[in-house]
Amino acid sequence: AQKVTQAQTEISVVEKEDVTLDCVYETRDTTYYLFWYKQPPSGELVFLIRRNSFDEQNEISGRYSWNFQKSTSSFNFTITASQVVDSAVYFCALSEPAGGGADGLTFGKGTHLIIQP
Amino acid sequence: DAGVIQSPRHEVTEMGQEVTLRCKPISGHDYLFWYRQTMMRGLELLIYFNNNVPIDDSGMPEDRFSAKMPNASFSTLKIQPSEPRDSAVYFCASSLGQGATGELFFGEGSRLTVL
C-alpha cells in the first residue's frame, strides 16, 4: 500500500495564482515525521519543511504555508502568489522511526508544478 | 560550506560495463543514504550507512549492486555488470544525528544511462 499519496501528478497555473499541493499519508505509528522537498529543474532535492506528528500547528514561511491535519492524514502545501521560480517537482515524504529501514522514510511520487508567466 | 558532492554528474555506458558512483557527504554528518530516482518508481532508498556501517541494504535491487563507505567522507555505489534498466538518477544524501527523521541534504545526483 502506498504510504504517501500525491494525487496531483502535474499542476499548471499562471503566475501570481495561489496553488495547493496535496499530500495524504498512511501510518499506524503515533510518532512520525512529515516532510516536503523541492526538486527544481537543476535536479537536486531541497528540504522545505519537517513536521512531527505531535505538532499540528500550521506553518507559514513567506509565500509558503503548510496545513497538517491528522484527522484526514493530510499535509498540504500552499504557495501564495506563485512565481515562475516556484516551478519544480515537489515531494511529500513520511518518516516512521518504528518502521525500520532508514526510519521508514517514504517519498510520494511527486507533483510537477508549472508556473506560467 | 560544501554540500553533498557527487560524481560523475552524468555517465553514459554500455550494458555489461562496471559503473562506480561516488559521494562525499557533508563533513560531520553521520548518516549517508543512496537513493535512485526513476519515472516509474520515483525515489527509492537503496542503502544507508550510519557511522560508515551499512545498516539496511534491503533496497539494493540485486547482487549487481554494491555500496561501500570506507571512511566518513567517502562512499561508492557500484553496479557490475550494468543493465539498461539501471538507467536512473542516483542521489546521495547525508544527515546529522537524526537519521531519516531529520533533514536530508541531497547531492545534485548522478544521471546514469546504460545503453
mmCIF file with all atom_site columns, C-alpha atoms in Angstrom:
data_model
loop_
_atom_site.group_PDB
_atom_site.id
_atom_site.type_symbol
_atom_site.label_atom_id
_atom_site.label_alt_id
_atom_site.label_comp_id
_atom_site.label_asym_id
_atom_site.label_entity_id
_atom_site.label_seq_id
_atom_site.pdbx_PDB_ins_code
_atom_site.Cartn_x
_atom_site.Cartn_y
_atom_site.Cartn_z
_atom_site.occupancy
_atom_site.B_iso_or_equiv
_atom_site.pdbx_formal_charge
_atom_site.auth_seq_id
_atom_site.auth_comp_id
_atom_site.auth_asym_id
_atom_site.auth_atom_id
_atom_site.pdbx_PDB_model_num
ATOM 1   C CA . ALA A 1 1   ? 0.000  0.000  0.000   1.00 0.00 ? 1   ALA A CA 1
ATOM 2   C CA . GLN A 1 2   ? 1.252  3.423  -0.871  1.00 0.00 ? 2   GLN A CA 1
ATOM 3   C CA . LYS A 1 3   ? 2.137  5.285  2.266   1.00 0.00 ? 3   LYS A CA 1
ATOM 4   C CA . VAL A 1 4   ? 2.392  8.730  0.747   1.00 0.00 ? 4   VAL A CA 1
ATOM 5   C CA . THR A 1 5   ? -0.032 9.733  -1.957  1.00 0.00 ? 5   THR A CA 1
ATOM 6   C CA . GLN A 1 6   ? 0.355  12.830 -4.049  1.00 0.00 ? 6   GLN A CA 1
ATOM 7   C CA . ALA A 1 7   ? -2.642 12.526 -6.298  1.00 0.00 ? 7   ALA A CA 1
ATOM 8   C CA . GLN A 1 8   ? -1.753 15.535 -8.429  1.00 0.00 ? 8   GLN A CA 1
ATOM 9   C CA . THR A 1 9   ? 0.816  14.421 -10.960 1.00 0.00 ? 9   THR A CA 1
ATOM 10  C CA . GLU A 1 10  ? 1.079  17.811 -12.591 1.00 0.00 ? 10  GLU A CA 1
ATOM 11  C CA . ILE A 1 11  ? -0.370 21.238 -11.880 1.00 0.00 ? 11  ILE A CA 1
ATOM 12  C CA . SER A 1 12  ? -0.117 24.243 -14.153 1.00 0.00 ? 12  SER A CA 1
ATOM 13  C CA . VAL A 1 13  ? -1.097 27.731 -13.026 1.00 0.00 ? 13  VAL A CA 1
ATOM 14  C CA . VAL A 1 14  ? -0.446 31.252 -14.120 1.00 0.00 ? 14  VAL A CA 1
ATOM 15  C CA . GLU A 1 15  ? 1.989  33.353 -12.164 1.00 0.00 ? 15  GLU A CA 1
ATOM 16  C CA . LYS A 1 16  ? 0.556  35.083 -9.096  1.00 0.00 ? 16  LYS A CA 1
ATOM 17  C CA . GLU A 1 17  ? -2.122 32.483 -8.593  1.00 0.00 ? 17  GLU A CA 1
ATOM 18  C CA . ASP A 1 18  ? -2.247 30.546 -5.349  1.00 0.00 ? 18  ASP A CA 1
ATOM 19  C CA . VAL A 1 19  ? -1.722 26.815 -5.616  1.00 0.00 ? 19  VAL A CA 1
ATOM 20  C CA . THR A 1 20  ? -2.113 23.942 -3.157  1.00 0.00 ? 20  THR A CA 1
ATOM 21  C CA . LEU A 1 21  ? -0.269 20.656 -3.433  1.00 0.00 ? 21  LEU A CA 1
ATOM 22  C CA . ASP A 1 22  ? -1.977 17.762 -1.719  1.00 0.00 ? 22  ASP A CA 1
ATOM 23  C CA . CYS A 1 23  ? -0.335 15.037 0.328   1.00 0.00 ? 23  CYS A CA 1
ATOM 24  C CA . VAL A 1 24  ? -2.118 12.186 2.048   1.00 0.00 ? 24  VAL A CA 1
ATOM 25  C CA . TYR A 1 25  ? -0.199 9.718  4.168   1.00 0.00 ? 25  TYR A CA 1
ATOM 26  C CA . GLU A 1 26  ? -0.862 6.405  5.818   1.00 0.00 ? 26  GLU A CA 1
ATOM 27  C CA . THR A 1 27  ? 0.693  5.177  9.030   1.00 0.00 ? 27  THR A CA 1
ATOM 28  C CA . ARG A 1 28  ? -0.171 3.219  12.138  1.00 0.00 ? 28  ARG A CA 1
ATOM 29  C CA . ASP A 1 29  ? 2.559  4.828  14.178  1.00 0.00 ? 29  ASP A CA 1
ATOM 30  C CA . THR A 1 30  ? 1.797  7.547  16.660  1.00 0.00 ? 30  THR A CA 1
ATOM 31  C CA . THR A 1 31  ? 5.225  9.079  16.211  1.00 0.00 ? 31  THR A CA 1
ATOM 32  C CA . TYR A 1 32  ? 6.150  10.067 12.694  1.00 0.00 ? 32  TYR A CA 1
ATOM 33  C CA . TYR A 1 33  ? 7.553  12.938 10.680  1.00 0.00 ? 33  TYR A CA 1
ATOM 34  C CA . LEU A 1 34  ? 6.357  14.589 7.513   1.00 0.00 ? 34  LEU A CA 1
ATOM 35  C CA . PHE A 1 35  ? 8.480  16.459 5.031   1.00 0.00 ? 35  PHE A CA 1
ATOM 36  C CA . TRP A 1 36  ? 8.276  18.469 1.858   1.00 0.00 ? 36  TRP A CA 1
ATOM 37  C CA . TYR A 1 37  ? 11.187 18.602 -0.579  1.00 0.00 ? 37  TYR A CA 1
ATOM 38  C CA . LYS A 1 38  ? 11.534 20.650 -3.738  1.00 0.00 ? 38  LYS A CA 1
ATOM 39  C CA . GLN A 1 39  ? 13.312 19.409 -6.858  1.00 0.00 ? 39  GLN A CA 1
ATOM 40  C CA . PRO A 1 40  ? 13.944 22.295 -9.275  1.00 0.00 ? 40  PRO A CA 1
ATOM 41  C CA . PRO A 1 41  ? 14.906 21.677 -12.906 1.00 0.00 ? 41  PRO A CA 1
ATOM 42  C CA . SER A 1 42  ? 18.573 21.564 -11.899 1.00 0.00 ? 42  SER A CA 1
ATOM 43  C CA . GLY A 1 43  ? 17.821 18.242 -10.207 1.00 0.00 ? 43  GLY A CA 1
ATOM 44  C CA . GLU A 1 44  ? 18.878 18.448 -6.596  1.00 0.00 ? 44  GLU A CA 1
ATOM 45  C CA . LEU A 1 45  ? 16.365 17.910 -3.802  1.00 0.00 ? 45  LEU A CA 1
ATOM 46  C CA . VAL A 1 46  ? 15.963 20.768 -1.385  1.00 0.00 ? 46  VAL A CA 1
ATOM 47  C CA . PHE A 1 47  ? 14.449 20.416 2.057   1.00 0.00 ? 47  PHE A CA 1
ATOM 48  C CA . LEU A 1 48  ? 11.499 22.724 2.733   1.00 0.00 ? 48  LEU A CA 1
ATOM 49  C CA . ILE A 1 49  ? 9.903  21.645 5.994   1.00 0.00 ? 49  ILE A CA 1
ATOM 50  C CA . ARG A 1 50  ? 9.723  18.920 8.636   1.00 0.00 ? 50  ARG A CA 1
ATOM 51  C CA . ARG A 1 51  ? 6.779  18.324 10.943  1.00 0.00 ? 51  ARG A CA 1
ATOM 52  C CA . ASN A 1 52  ? 6.410  15.815 13.748  1.00 0.00 ? 52  ASN A CA 1
ATOM 53  C CA . SER A 1 53  ? 3.150  14.065 14.467  1.00 0.00 ? 53  SER A CA 1
ATOM 54  C CA . PHE A 1 54  ? 2.608  15.883 17.738  1.00 0.00 ? 54  PHE A CA 1
ATOM 55  C CA . ASP A 1 55  ? 2.675  19.328 16.251  1.00 0.00 ? 55  ASP A CA 1
ATOM 56  C CA . GLU A 1 56  ? -0.405 20.133 14.219  1.00 0.00 ? 56  GLU A CA 1
ATOM 57  C CA . GLN A 1 57  ? 0.230  23.826 14.107  1.00 0.00 ? 57  GLN A CA 1
ATOM 58  C CA . ASN A 1 58  ? 0.181  25.178 10.611  1.00 0.00 ? 58  ASN A CA 1
ATOM 59  C CA . GLU A 1 59  ? 3.330  26.852 9.459   1.00 0.00 ? 59  GLU A CA 1
ATOM 60  C CA . ILE A 1 60  ? 3.952  29.827 7.251   1.00 0.00 ? 60  ILE A CA 1
ATOM 61  C CA . SER A 1 61  ? 7.259  30.779 5.704   1.00 0.00 ? 61  SER A CA 1
ATOM 62  C CA . GLY A 1 62  ? 6.981  33.711 3.370   1.00 0.00 ? 62  GLY A CA 1
ATOM 63  C CA . ARG A 1 63  ? 4.773  32.680 0.475   1.00 0.00 ? 63  ARG A CA 1
ATOM 64  C CA . TYR A 1 64  ? 4.789  29.049 1.605   1.00 0.00 ? 64  TYR A CA 1
ATOM 65  C CA . SER A 1 65  ? 2.384  27.546 4.089   1.00 0.00 ? 65  SER A CA 1
ATOM 66  C CA . TRP A 1 66  ? 1.659  24.051 5.270   1.00 0.00 ? 66  TRP A CA 1
ATOM 67  C CA . ASN A 1 67  ? -1.563 22.616 6.648   1.00 0.00 ? 67  ASN A CA 1
ATOM 68  C CA . PHE A 1 68  ? -1.184 19.479 8.742   1.00 0.00 ? 68  PHE A CA 1
ATOM 69  C CA . GLN A 1 69  ? -4.417 17.697 9.646   1.00 0.00 ? 69  GLN A CA 1
ATOM 70  C CA . LYS A 1 70  ? -4.142 14.374 11.443  1.00 0.00 ? 70  LYS A CA 1
ATOM 71  C CA . SER A 1 71  ? -7.882 13.816 11.203  1.00 0.00 ? 71  SER A CA 1
ATOM 72  C CA . THR A 1 72  ? -7.603 13.494 7.441   1.00 0.00 ? 72  THR A CA 1
ATOM 73  C CA . SER A 1 73  ? -3.962 12.285 7.363   1.00 0.00 ? 73  SER A CA 1
ATOM 74  C CA . SER A 1 74  ? -3.043 15.167 5.155   1.00 0.00 ? 74  SER A CA 1
ATOM 75  C CA . PHE A 1 75  ? -0.108 17.541 4.962   1.00 0.00 ? 75  PHE A CA 1
ATOM 76  C CA . ASN A 1 76  ? -0.874 20.014 2.218   1.00 0.00 ? 76  ASN A CA 1
ATOM 77  C CA . PHE A 1 77  ? 1.422  22.694 0.882   1.00 0.00 ? 77  PHE A CA 1
ATOM 78  C CA . THR A 1 78  ? 0.221  26.047 -0.419  1.00 0.00 ? 78  THR A CA 1
ATOM 79  C CA . ILE A 1 79  ? 2.190  28.574 -2.398  1.00 0.00 ? 79  ILE A CA 1
ATOM 80  C CA . THR A 1 80  ? 0.673  32.042 -2.364  1.00 0.00 ? 80  THR A CA 1
ATOM 81  C CA . ALA A 1 81  ? 1.229  34.412 -5.259  1.00 0.00 ? 81  ALA A CA 1
ATOM 82  C CA . SER A 1 82  ? 3.182  31.831 -7.202  1.00 0.00 ? 82  SER A CA 1
ATOM 83  C CA . GLN A 1 83  ? 6.258  32.797 -9.195  1.00 0.00 ? 83  GLN A CA 1
ATOM 84  C CA . VAL A 1 84  ? 7.978  31.208 -12.158 1.00 0.00 ? 84  VAL A CA 1
ATOM 85  C CA . VAL A 1 85  ? 10.872 30.233 -9.884  1.00 0.00 ? 85  VAL A CA 1
ATOM 86  C CA . ASP A 1 86  ? 8.484  28.008 -7.953  1.00 0.00 ? 86  ASP A CA 1
ATOM 87  C CA . SER A 1 87  ? 8.302  25.680 -10.945 1.00 0.00 ? 87  SER A CA 1
ATOM 88  C CA . ALA A 1 88  ? 9.655  22.354 -9.737  1.00 0.00 ? 88  ALA A CA 1
ATOM 89  C CA . VAL A 1 89  ? 8.685  18.883 -8.657  1.00 0.00 ? 89  VAL A CA 1
ATOM 90  C CA . TYR A 1 90  ? 7.569  18.809 -5.040  1.00 0.00 ? 90  TYR A CA 1
ATOM 91  C CA . PHE A 1 91  ? 7.813  15.671 -2.940  1.00 0.00 ? 91  PHE A CA 1
ATOM 92  C CA . CYS A 1 92  ? 5.994  14.868 0.251   1.00 0.00 ? 92  CYS A CA 1
ATOM 93  C CA . ALA A 1 93  ? 7.679  12.279 2.490   1.00 0.00 ? 93  ALA A CA 1
ATOM 94  C CA . LEU A 1 94  ? 6.835  10.311 5.613   1.00 0.00 ? 94  LEU A CA 1
ATOM 95  C CA . SER A 1 95  ? 9.319  9.032  8.166   1.00 0.00 ? 95  SER A CA 1
ATOM 96  C CA . GLU A 1 96  ? 8.264  6.338  10.614  1.00 0.00 ? 96  GLU A CA 1
ATOM 97  C CA . PRO A 1 97  ? 11.037 5.685  13.129  1.00 0.00 ? 97  PRO A CA 1
ATOM 98  C CA . ALA A 1 98  ? 9.462  2.388  14.112  1.00 0.00 ? 98  ALA A CA 1
ATOM 99  C CA . GLY A 1 99  ? 9.117  1.330  10.523  1.00 0.00 ? 99  GLY A CA 1
ATOM 100 C CA . GLY A 1 100 ? 12.669 0.106  10.065  1.00 0.00 ? 100 GLY A CA 1
ATOM 101 C CA . GLY A 1 101 ? 14.937 0.792  7.105   1.00 0.00 ? 101 GLY A CA 1
ATOM 102 C CA . ALA A 1 102 ? 16.233 4.354  7.309   1.00 0.00 ? 102 ALA A CA 1
ATOM 103 C CA . ASP A 1 103 ? 13.472 5.121  9.761   1.00 0.00 ? 103 ASP A CA 1
ATOM 104 C CA . GLY A 1 104 ? 10.949 4.072  7.175   1.00 0.00 ? 104 GLY A CA 1
ATOM 105 C CA . LEU A 1 105 ? 11.350 7.186  5.064   1.00 0.00 ? 105 LEU A CA 1
ATOM 106 C CA . THR A 1 106 ? 8.997  7.011  2.118   1.00 0.00 ? 106 THR A CA 1
ATOM 107 C CA . PHE A 1 107 ? 8.594  9.591  -0.612  1.00 0.00 ? 107 PHE A CA 1
ATOM 108 C CA . GLY A 1 108 ? 5.477  10.273 -2.604  1.00 0.00 ? 108 GLY A CA 1
ATOM 109 C CA . LYS A 1 109 ? 5.657  10.213 -6.397  1.00 0.00 ? 109 LYS A CA 1
ATOM 110 C CA . GLY A 1 110 ? 5.851  13.984 -6.552  1.00 0.00 ? 110 GLY A CA 1
ATOM 111 C CA . THR A 1 111 ? 3.787  16.774 -8.072  1.00 0.00 ? 111 THR A CA 1
ATOM 112 C CA . HIS A 1 112 ? 5.198  18.646 -11.028 1.00 0.00 ? 112 HIS A CA 1
ATOM 113 C CA . LEU A 1 113 ? 4.272  22.283 -10.590 1.00 0.00 ? 113 LEU A CA 1
ATOM 114 C CA . ILE A 1 114 ? 4.445  24.530 -13.626 1.00 0.00 ? 114 ILE A CA 1
ATOM 115 C CA . ILE A 1 115 ? 4.103  28.257 -13.141 1.00 0.00 ? 115 ILE A CA 1
ATOM 116 C CA . GLN A 1 116 ? 3.434  30.027 -16.405 1.00 0.00 ? 116 GLN A CA 1
ATOM 117 C CA . PRO A 1 117 ? 4.439  33.666 -16.803 1.00 0.00 ? 117 PRO A CA 1
ATOM 118 C CA . ASP B 2 1   ? 30.075 25.146 3.457   1.00 0.00 ? 1   ASP B CA 1
ATOM 119 C CA . ALA B 2 2   ? 30.224 22.489 0.789   1.00 0.00 ? 2   ALA B CA 1
ATOM 120 C CA . GLY B 2 3   ? 27.150 20.380 0.359   1.00 0.00 ? 3   GLY B CA 1
ATOM 121 C CA . VAL B 2 4   ? 26.985 16.728 -0.603  1.00 0.00 ? 4   VAL B CA 1
ATOM 122 C CA . ILE B 2 5   ? 29.203 16.189 -3.609  1.00 0.00 ? 5   ILE B CA 1
ATOM 123 C CA . GLN B 2 6   ? 28.514 13.502 -6.147  1.00 0.00 ? 6   GLN B CA 1
ATOM 124 C CA . SER B 2 7   ? 30.462 12.393 -9.182  1.00 0.00 ? 7   SER B CA 1
ATOM 125 C CA . PRO B 2 8   ? 30.124 11.915 -12.024 1.00 0.00 ? 8   PRO B CA 1
ATOM 126 C CA . ARG B 2 9   ? 27.148 14.139 -12.781 1.00 0.00 ? 9   ARG B CA 1
ATOM 127 C CA . HIS B 2 10  ? 26.462 12.226 -15.959 1.00 0.00 ? 10  HIS B CA 1
ATOM 128 C CA . GLU B 2 11  ? 27.562 8.773  -17.037 1.00 0.00 ? 11  GLU B CA 1
ATOM 129 C CA . VAL B 2 12  ? 26.774 7.003  -20.272 1.00 0.00 ? 12  VAL B CA 1
ATOM 130 C CA . THR B 2 13  ? 27.934 3.440  -20.538 1.00 0.00 ? 13  THR B CA 1
ATOM 131 C CA . GLU B 2 14  ? 27.214 0.259  -22.384 1.00 0.00 ? 14  GLU B CA 1
ATOM 132 C CA . MET B 2 15  ? 25.439 -2.719 -20.978 1.00 0.00 ? 15  MET B CA 1
ATOM 133 C CA . GLY B 2 16  ? 27.809 -5.014 -19.138 1.00 0.00 ? 16  GLY B CA 1
ATOM 134 C CA . GLN B 2 17  ? 30.222 -2.315 -18.084 1.00 0.00 ? 17  GLN B CA 1
ATOM 135 C CA . GLU B 2 18  ? 31.056 -1.536 -14.487 1.00 0.00 ? 18  GLU B CA 1
ATOM 136 C CA . VAL B 2 19  ? 29.805 1.759  -13.114 1.00 0.00 ? 19  VAL B CA 1
ATOM 137 C CA . THR B 2 20  ? 31.067 3.462  -9.972  1.00 0.00 ? 20  THR B CA 1
ATOM 138 C CA . LEU B 2 21  ? 29.272 6.439  -8.477  1.00 0.00 ? 21  LEU B CA 1
ATOM 139 C CA . ARG B 2 22  ? 30.907 8.487  -5.774  1.00 0.00 ? 22  ARG B CA 1
ATOM 140 C CA . CYS B 2 23  ? 29.687 10.580 -2.902  1.00 0.00 ? 23  CYS B CA 1
ATOM 141 C CA . LYS B 2 24  ? 31.261 12.901 -0.381  1.00 0.00 ? 24  LYS B CA 1
ATOM 142 C CA . PRO B 2 25  ? 28.815 13.683 2.435   1.00 0.00 ? 25  PRO B CA 1
ATOM 143 C CA . ILE B 2 26  ? 28.747 16.892 4.411   1.00 0.00 ? 26  ILE B CA 1
ATOM 144 C CA . SER B 2 27  ? 31.561 16.913 6.925   1.00 0.00 ? 27  SER B CA 1
ATOM 145 C CA . GLY B 2 28  ? 30.385 15.744 10.327  1.00 0.00 ? 28  GLY B CA 1
ATOM 146 C CA . HIS B 2 29  ? 27.242 14.044 9.123   1.00 0.00 ? 29  HIS B CA 1
ATOM 147 C CA . ASP B 2 30  ? 26.908 10.508 10.441  1.00 0.00 ? 30  ASP B CA 1
ATOM 148 C CA . TYR B 2 31  ? 24.218 9.147  8.131   1.00 0.00 ? 31  TYR B CA 1
ATOM 149 C CA . LEU B 2 32  ? 24.586 8.559  4.413   1.00 0.00 ? 32  LEU B CA 1
ATOM 150 C CA . PHE B 2 33  ? 21.837 7.410  2.060   1.00 0.00 ? 33  PHE B CA 1
ATOM 151 C CA . TRP B 2 34  ? 21.816 6.258  -1.540  1.00 0.00 ? 34  TRP B CA 1
ATOM 152 C CA . TYR B 2 35  ? 18.572 6.801  -3.453  1.00 0.00 ? 35  TYR B CA 1
ATOM 153 C CA . ARG B 2 36  ? 17.572 6.005  -7.014  1.00 0.00 ? 36  ARG B CA 1
ATOM 154 C CA . GLN B 2 37  ? 15.034 8.063  -8.932  1.00 0.00 ? 37  GLN B CA 1
ATOM 155 C CA . THR B 2 38  ? 13.142 6.831  -11.973 1.00 0.00 ? 38  THR B CA 1
ATOM 156 C CA . MET B 2 39  ? 9.956  7.986  -13.615 1.00 0.00 ? 39  MET B CA 1
ATOM 157 C CA . MET B 2 40  ? 8.246  4.690  -12.960 1.00 0.00 ? 40  MET B CA 1
ATOM 158 C CA . ARG B 2 41  ? 9.234  4.088  -9.350  1.00 0.00 ? 41  ARG B CA 1
ATOM 159 C CA . GLY B 2 42  ? 10.015 7.552  -8.041  1.00 0.00 ? 42  GLY B CA 1
ATOM 160 C CA . LEU B 2 43  ? 12.584 7.868  -5.252  1.00 0.00 ? 43  LEU B CA 1
ATOM 161 C CA . GLU B 2 44  ? 13.711 4.572  -3.799  1.00 0.00 ? 44  GLU B CA 1
ATOM 162 C CA . LEU B 2 45  ? 16.104 4.043  -0.932  1.00 0.00 ? 45  LEU B CA 1
ATOM 163 C CA . LEU B 2 46  ? 18.862 1.640  -1.907  1.00 0.00 ? 46  LEU B CA 1
ATOM 164 C CA . ILE B 2 47  ? 21.045 1.535  1.186   1.00 0.00 ? 47  ILE B CA 1
ATOM 165 C CA . TYR B 2 48  ? 22.032 3.672  4.123   1.00 0.00 ? 48  TYR B CA 1
ATOM 166 C CA . PHE B 2 49  ? 25.012 3.890  6.442   1.00 0.00 ? 49  PHE B CA 1
ATOM 167 C CA . ASN B 2 50  ? 25.404 5.111  9.999   1.00 0.00 ? 50  ASN B CA 1
ATOM 168 C CA . ASN B 2 51  ? 28.932 5.945  11.094  1.00 0.00 ? 51  ASN B CA 1
ATOM 169 C CA . ASN B 2 52  ? 30.256 4.222  7.955   1.00 0.00 ? 52  ASN B CA 1
ATOM 170 C CA . VAL B 2 53  ? 28.458 0.962  8.752   1.00 0.00 ? 53  VAL B CA 1
ATOM 171 C CA . PRO B 2 54  ? 25.787 -0.293 6.344   1.00 0.00 ? 54  PRO B CA 1
ATOM 172 C CA . ILE B 2 55  ? 22.554 -0.522 8.300   1.00 0.00 ? 55  ILE B CA 1
ATOM 173 C CA . ASP B 2 56  ? 19.994 -1.560 5.738   1.00 0.00 ? 56  ASP B CA 1
ATOM 174 C CA . ASP B 2 57  ? 20.645 -2.637 2.175   1.00 0.00 ? 57  ASP B CA 1
ATOM 175 C CA . SER B 2 58  ? 17.254 -4.209 1.579   1.00 0.00 ? 58  SER B CA 1
ATOM 176 C CA . GLY B 2 59  ? 16.583 -1.714 -1.167  1.00 0.00 ? 59  GLY B CA 1
ATOM 177 C CA . MET B 2 60  ? 19.542 -2.785 -3.268  1.00 0.00 ? 60  MET B CA 1
ATOM 178 C CA . PRO B 2 61  ? 17.964 -4.321 -6.381  1.00 0.00 ? 61  PRO B CA 1
ATOM 179 C CA . GLU B 2 62  ? 20.218 -7.334 -6.729  1.00 0.00 ? 62  GLU B CA 1
ATOM 180 C CA . ASP B 2 63  ? 23.733 -8.604 -6.329  1.00 0.00 ? 63  ASP B CA 1
ATOM 181 C CA . ARG B 2 64  ? 24.940 -6.465 -9.191  1.00 0.00 ? 64  ARG B CA 1
ATOM 182 C CA . PHE B 2 65  ? 24.718 -3.506 -6.844  1.00 0.00 ? 65  PHE B CA 1
ATOM 183 C CA . SER B 2 66  ? 27.167 -2.913 -4.021  1.00 0.00 ? 66  SER B CA 1
ATOM 184 C CA . ALA B 2 67  ? 27.964 0.052  -1.817  1.00 0.00 ? 67  ALA B CA 1
ATOM 185 C CA . LYS B 2 68  ? 30.850 0.878  0.447   1.00 0.00 ? 68  LYS B CA 1
ATOM 186 C CA . MET B 2 69  ? 31.775 3.587  2.868   1.00 0.00 ? 69  MET B CA 1
ATOM 187 C CA . PRO B 2 70  ? 35.448 3.182  3.709   1.00 0.00 ? 70  PRO B CA 1
ATOM 188 C CA . ASN B 2 71  ? 35.541 6.359  5.771   1.00 0.00 ? 71  ASN B CA 1
ATOM 189 C CA . ALA B 2 72  ? 33.315 9.157  6.977   1.00 0.00 ? 72  ALA B CA 1
ATOM 190 C CA . SER B 2 73  ? 33.963 11.321 3.951   1.00 0.00 ? 73  SER B CA 1
ATOM 191 C CA . PHE B 2 74  ? 33.504 8.943  1.050   1.00 0.00 ? 74  PHE B CA 1
ATOM 192 C CA . SER B 2 75  ? 31.070 6.383  -0.280  1.00 0.00 ? 75  SER B CA 1
ATOM 193 C CA . THR B 2 76  ? 30.715 4.494  -3.540  1.00 0.00 ? 76  THR B CA 1
ATOM 194 C CA . LEU B 2 77  ? 27.852 2.758  -5.273  1.00 0.00 ? 77  LEU B CA 1
ATOM 195 C CA . LYS B 2 78  ? 28.966 0.188  -7.797  1.00 0.00 ? 78  LYS B CA 1
ATOM 196 C CA . ILE B 2 79  ? 26.949 -1.589 -10.463 1.00 0.00 ? 79  ILE B CA 1
ATOM 197 C CA . GLN B 2 80  ? 28.584 -4.557 -12.123 1.00 0.00 ? 80  GLN B CA 1
ATOM 198 C CA . PRO B 2 81  ? 27.542 -5.527 -14.720 1.00 0.00 ? 81  PRO B CA 1
ATOM 199 C CA . SER B 2 82  ? 25.262 -2.641 -15.629 1.00 0.00 ? 82  SER B CA 1
ATOM 200 C CA . GLU B 2 83  ? 21.989 -3.146 -17.496 1.00 0.00 ? 83  GLU B CA 1
ATOM 201 C CA . PRO B 2 84  ? 19.723 -0.704 -19.365 1.00 0.00 ? 84  PRO B CA 1
ATOM 202 C CA . ARG B 2 85  ? 17.126 -0.927 -16.579 1.00 0.00 ? 85  ARG B CA 1
ATOM 203 C CA . ASP B 2 86  ? 19.676 0.593  -14.212 1.00 0.00 ? 86  ASP B CA 1
ATOM 204 C CA . SER B 2 87  ? 19.338 3.888  -16.053 1.00 0.00 ? 87  SER B CA 1
ATOM 205 C CA . ALA B 2 88  ? 18.236 6.416  -13.454 1.00 0.00 ? 88  ALA B CA 1
ATOM 206 C CA . VAL B 2 89  ? 19.376 9.353  -11.381 1.00 0.00 ? 89  VAL B CA 1
ATOM 207 C CA . TYR B 2 90  ? 21.242 8.218  -8.302  1.00 0.00 ? 90  TYR B CA 1
ATOM 208 C CA . PHE B 2 91  ? 21.231 10.533 -5.324  1.00 0.00 ? 91  PHE B CA 1
ATOM 209 C CA . CYS B 2 92  ? 23.406 10.536 -2.286  1.00 0.00 ? 92  CYS B CA 1
ATOM 210 C CA . ALA B 2 93  ? 22.168 12.276 0.853   1.00 0.00 ? 93  ALA B CA 1
ATOM 211 C CA . SER B 2 94  ? 23.557 12.818 4.311   1.00 0.00 ? 94  SER B CA 1
ATOM 212 C CA . SER B 2 95  ? 22.117 13.834 7.636   1.00 0.00 ? 95  SER B CA 1
ATOM 213 C CA . LEU B 2 96  ? 23.279 14.549 11.150  1.00 0.00 ? 96  LEU B CA 1
ATOM 214 C CA . GLY B 2 97  ? 22.172 12.706 14.216  1.00 0.00 ? 97  GLY B CA 1
ATOM 215 C CA . GLN B 2 98  ? 18.573 12.002 13.387  1.00 0.00 ? 98  GLN B CA 1
ATOM 216 C CA . GLY B 2 99  ? 18.857 9.569  10.533  1.00 0.00 ? 99  GLY B CA 1
ATOM 217 C CA . ALA B 2 100 ? 15.977 9.961  8.156   1.00 0.00 ? 100 ALA B CA 1
ATOM 218 C CA . THR B 2 101 ? 13.770 11.647 10.740  1.00 0.00 ? 101 THR B CA 1
ATOM 219 C CA . GLY B 2 102 ? 15.738 14.824 10.280  1.00 0.00 ? 102 GLY B CA 1
ATOM 220 C CA . GLU B 2 103 ? 16.583 16.901 7.274   1.00 0.00 ? 103 GLU B CA 1
ATOM 221 C CA . LEU B 2 104 ? 18.358 15.097 4.481   1.00 0.00 ? 104 LEU B CA 1
ATOM 222 C CA . PHE B 2 105 ? 20.892 17.029 2.441   1.00 0.00 ? 105 PHE B CA 1
ATOM 223 C CA . PHE B 2 106 ? 20.989 15.753 -1.107  1.00 0.00 ? 106 PHE B CA 1
ATOM 224 C CA . GLY B 2 107 ? 23.682 15.917 -3.711  1.00 0.00 ? 107 GLY B CA 1
ATOM 225 C CA . GLU B 2 108 ? 22.926 17.002 -7.245  1.00 0.00 ? 108 GLU B CA 1
ATOM 226 C CA . GLY B 2 109 ? 22.646 13.415 -8.391  1.00 0.00 ? 109 GLY B CA 1
ATOM 227 C CA . SER B 2 110 ? 24.426 11.230 -10.910 1.00 0.00 ? 110 SER B CA 1
ATOM 228 C CA . ARG B 2 111 ? 22.454 10.611 -14.076 1.00 0.00 ? 111 ARG B CA 1
ATOM 229 C CA . LEU B 2 112 ? 23.267 7.145  -15.385 1.00 0.00 ? 112 LEU B CA 1
ATOM 230 C CA . THR B 2 113 ? 22.375 5.978  -18.861 1.00 0.00 ? 113 THR B CA 1
ATOM 231 C CA . VAL B 2 114 ? 23.090 2.375  -19.754 1.00 0.00 ? 114 VAL B CA 1
ATOM 232 C CA . LEU B 2 115 ? 22.829 1.662  -23.479 1.00 0.00 ? 115 LEU B CA 1
#
